[in-house]
PDB file of C-alpha atoms in Angstrom:
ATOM      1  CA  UNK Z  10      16.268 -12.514  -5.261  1.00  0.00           C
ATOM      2  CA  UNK Z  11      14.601  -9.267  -4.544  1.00  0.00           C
ATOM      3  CA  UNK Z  12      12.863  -8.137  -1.690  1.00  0.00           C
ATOM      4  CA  UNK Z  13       9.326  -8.358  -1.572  1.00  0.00           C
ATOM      5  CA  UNK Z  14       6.826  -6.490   0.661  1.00  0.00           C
ATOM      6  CA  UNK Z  15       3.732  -7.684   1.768  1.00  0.00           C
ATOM      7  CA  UNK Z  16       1.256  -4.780   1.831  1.00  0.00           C
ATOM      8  CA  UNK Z  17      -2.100  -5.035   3.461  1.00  0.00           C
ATOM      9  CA  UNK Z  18      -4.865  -2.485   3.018  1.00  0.00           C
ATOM     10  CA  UNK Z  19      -5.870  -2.024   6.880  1.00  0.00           C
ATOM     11  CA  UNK Z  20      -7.966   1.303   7.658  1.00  0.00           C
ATOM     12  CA  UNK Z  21     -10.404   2.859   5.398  1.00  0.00           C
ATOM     13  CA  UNK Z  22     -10.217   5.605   3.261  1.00  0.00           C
ATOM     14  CA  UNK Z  23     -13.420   7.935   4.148  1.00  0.00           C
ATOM     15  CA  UNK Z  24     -12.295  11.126   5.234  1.00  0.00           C
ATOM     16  CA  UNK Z  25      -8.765  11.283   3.633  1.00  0.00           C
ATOM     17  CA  UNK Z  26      -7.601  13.402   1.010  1.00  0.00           C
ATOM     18  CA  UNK Z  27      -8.543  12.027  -2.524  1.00  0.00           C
ATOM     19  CA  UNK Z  28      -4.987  12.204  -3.547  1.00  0.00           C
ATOM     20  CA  UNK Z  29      -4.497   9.264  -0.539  1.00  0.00           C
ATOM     21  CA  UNK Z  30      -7.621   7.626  -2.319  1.00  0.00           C
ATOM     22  CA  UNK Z  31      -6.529   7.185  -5.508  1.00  0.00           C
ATOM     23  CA  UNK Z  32      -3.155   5.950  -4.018  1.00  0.00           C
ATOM     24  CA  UNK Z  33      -4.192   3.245  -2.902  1.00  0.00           C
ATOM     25  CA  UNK Z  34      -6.338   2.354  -6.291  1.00  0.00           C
ATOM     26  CA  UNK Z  35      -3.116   3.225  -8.234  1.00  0.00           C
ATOM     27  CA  UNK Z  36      -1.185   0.484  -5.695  1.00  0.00           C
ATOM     28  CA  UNK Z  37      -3.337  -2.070  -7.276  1.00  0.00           C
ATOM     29  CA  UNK Z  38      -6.274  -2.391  -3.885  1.00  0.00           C
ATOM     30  CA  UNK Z  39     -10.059  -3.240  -4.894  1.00  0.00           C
ATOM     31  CA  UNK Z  40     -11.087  -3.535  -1.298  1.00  0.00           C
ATOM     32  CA  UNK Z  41     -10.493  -3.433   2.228  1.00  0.00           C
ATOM     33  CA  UNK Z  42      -8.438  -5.843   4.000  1.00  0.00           C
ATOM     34  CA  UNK Z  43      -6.949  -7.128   0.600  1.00  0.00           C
ATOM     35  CA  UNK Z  44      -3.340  -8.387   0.742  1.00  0.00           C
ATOM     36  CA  UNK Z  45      -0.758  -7.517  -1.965  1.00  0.00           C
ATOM     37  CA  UNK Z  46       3.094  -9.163  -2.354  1.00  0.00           C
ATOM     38  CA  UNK Z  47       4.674  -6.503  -4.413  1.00  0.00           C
ATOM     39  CA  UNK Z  48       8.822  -5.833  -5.417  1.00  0.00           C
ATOM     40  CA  UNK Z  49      10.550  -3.597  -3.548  1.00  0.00           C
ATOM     41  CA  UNK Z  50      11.408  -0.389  -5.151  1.00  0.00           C
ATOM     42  CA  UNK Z  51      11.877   3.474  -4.575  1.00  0.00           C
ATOM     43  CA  UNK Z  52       8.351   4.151  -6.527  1.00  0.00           C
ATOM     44  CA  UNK Z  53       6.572   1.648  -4.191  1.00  0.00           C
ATOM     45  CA  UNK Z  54       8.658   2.934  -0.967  1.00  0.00           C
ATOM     46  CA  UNK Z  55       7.351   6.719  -1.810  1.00  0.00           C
ATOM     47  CA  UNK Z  56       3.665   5.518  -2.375  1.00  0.00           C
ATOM     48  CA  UNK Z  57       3.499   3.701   0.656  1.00  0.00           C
ATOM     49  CA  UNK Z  58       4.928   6.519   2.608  1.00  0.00           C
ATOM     50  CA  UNK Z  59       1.962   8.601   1.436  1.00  0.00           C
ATOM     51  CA  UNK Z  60      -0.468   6.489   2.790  1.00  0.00           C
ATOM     52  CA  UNK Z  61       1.047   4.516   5.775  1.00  0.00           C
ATOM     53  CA  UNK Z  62      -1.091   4.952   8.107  1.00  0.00           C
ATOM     54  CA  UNK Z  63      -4.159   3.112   6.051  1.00  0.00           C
ATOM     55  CA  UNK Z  64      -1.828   0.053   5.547  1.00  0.00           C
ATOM     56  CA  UNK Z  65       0.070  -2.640   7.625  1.00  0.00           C
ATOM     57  CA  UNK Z  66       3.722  -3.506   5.325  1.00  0.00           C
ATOM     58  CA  UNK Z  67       5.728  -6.882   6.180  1.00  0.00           C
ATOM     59  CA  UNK Z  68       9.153  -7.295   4.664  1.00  0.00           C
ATOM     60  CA  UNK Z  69       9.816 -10.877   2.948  1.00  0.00           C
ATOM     61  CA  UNK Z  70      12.760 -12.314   1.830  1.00  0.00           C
TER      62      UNK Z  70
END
């Protein structure tokens, strides 16, 4: 099986970049505090990079 990450949308977006905001629409997040379980993969690794500091990311097996 894959890995999955659990992604959590943690800090707001007011005051960041709008290329950070529409990250974190394109990552699939309606609102704040929403959690996502998503397949690991270079594309999802290189989005969350972007905007790591507005989410918390668990690893599960």
């Amino acid at each position: 099986m894959a890995k999955q990450l659990k992604v959590t949308w943690s800090k707001s977006t007011i005051g960041c970049p709008e290329t950070q905001k529409k990250t974190i629409k394109s990552l699939g997040f309606s609102k704040l505090q929403q959690t996502l379980v998503k397949e690991d993969s270079e594309q999802l690794r290189g989005q969350l990079n972007k905007v790591n500091h507005l989410l918390t990311i668990e690893e599960i097996d």
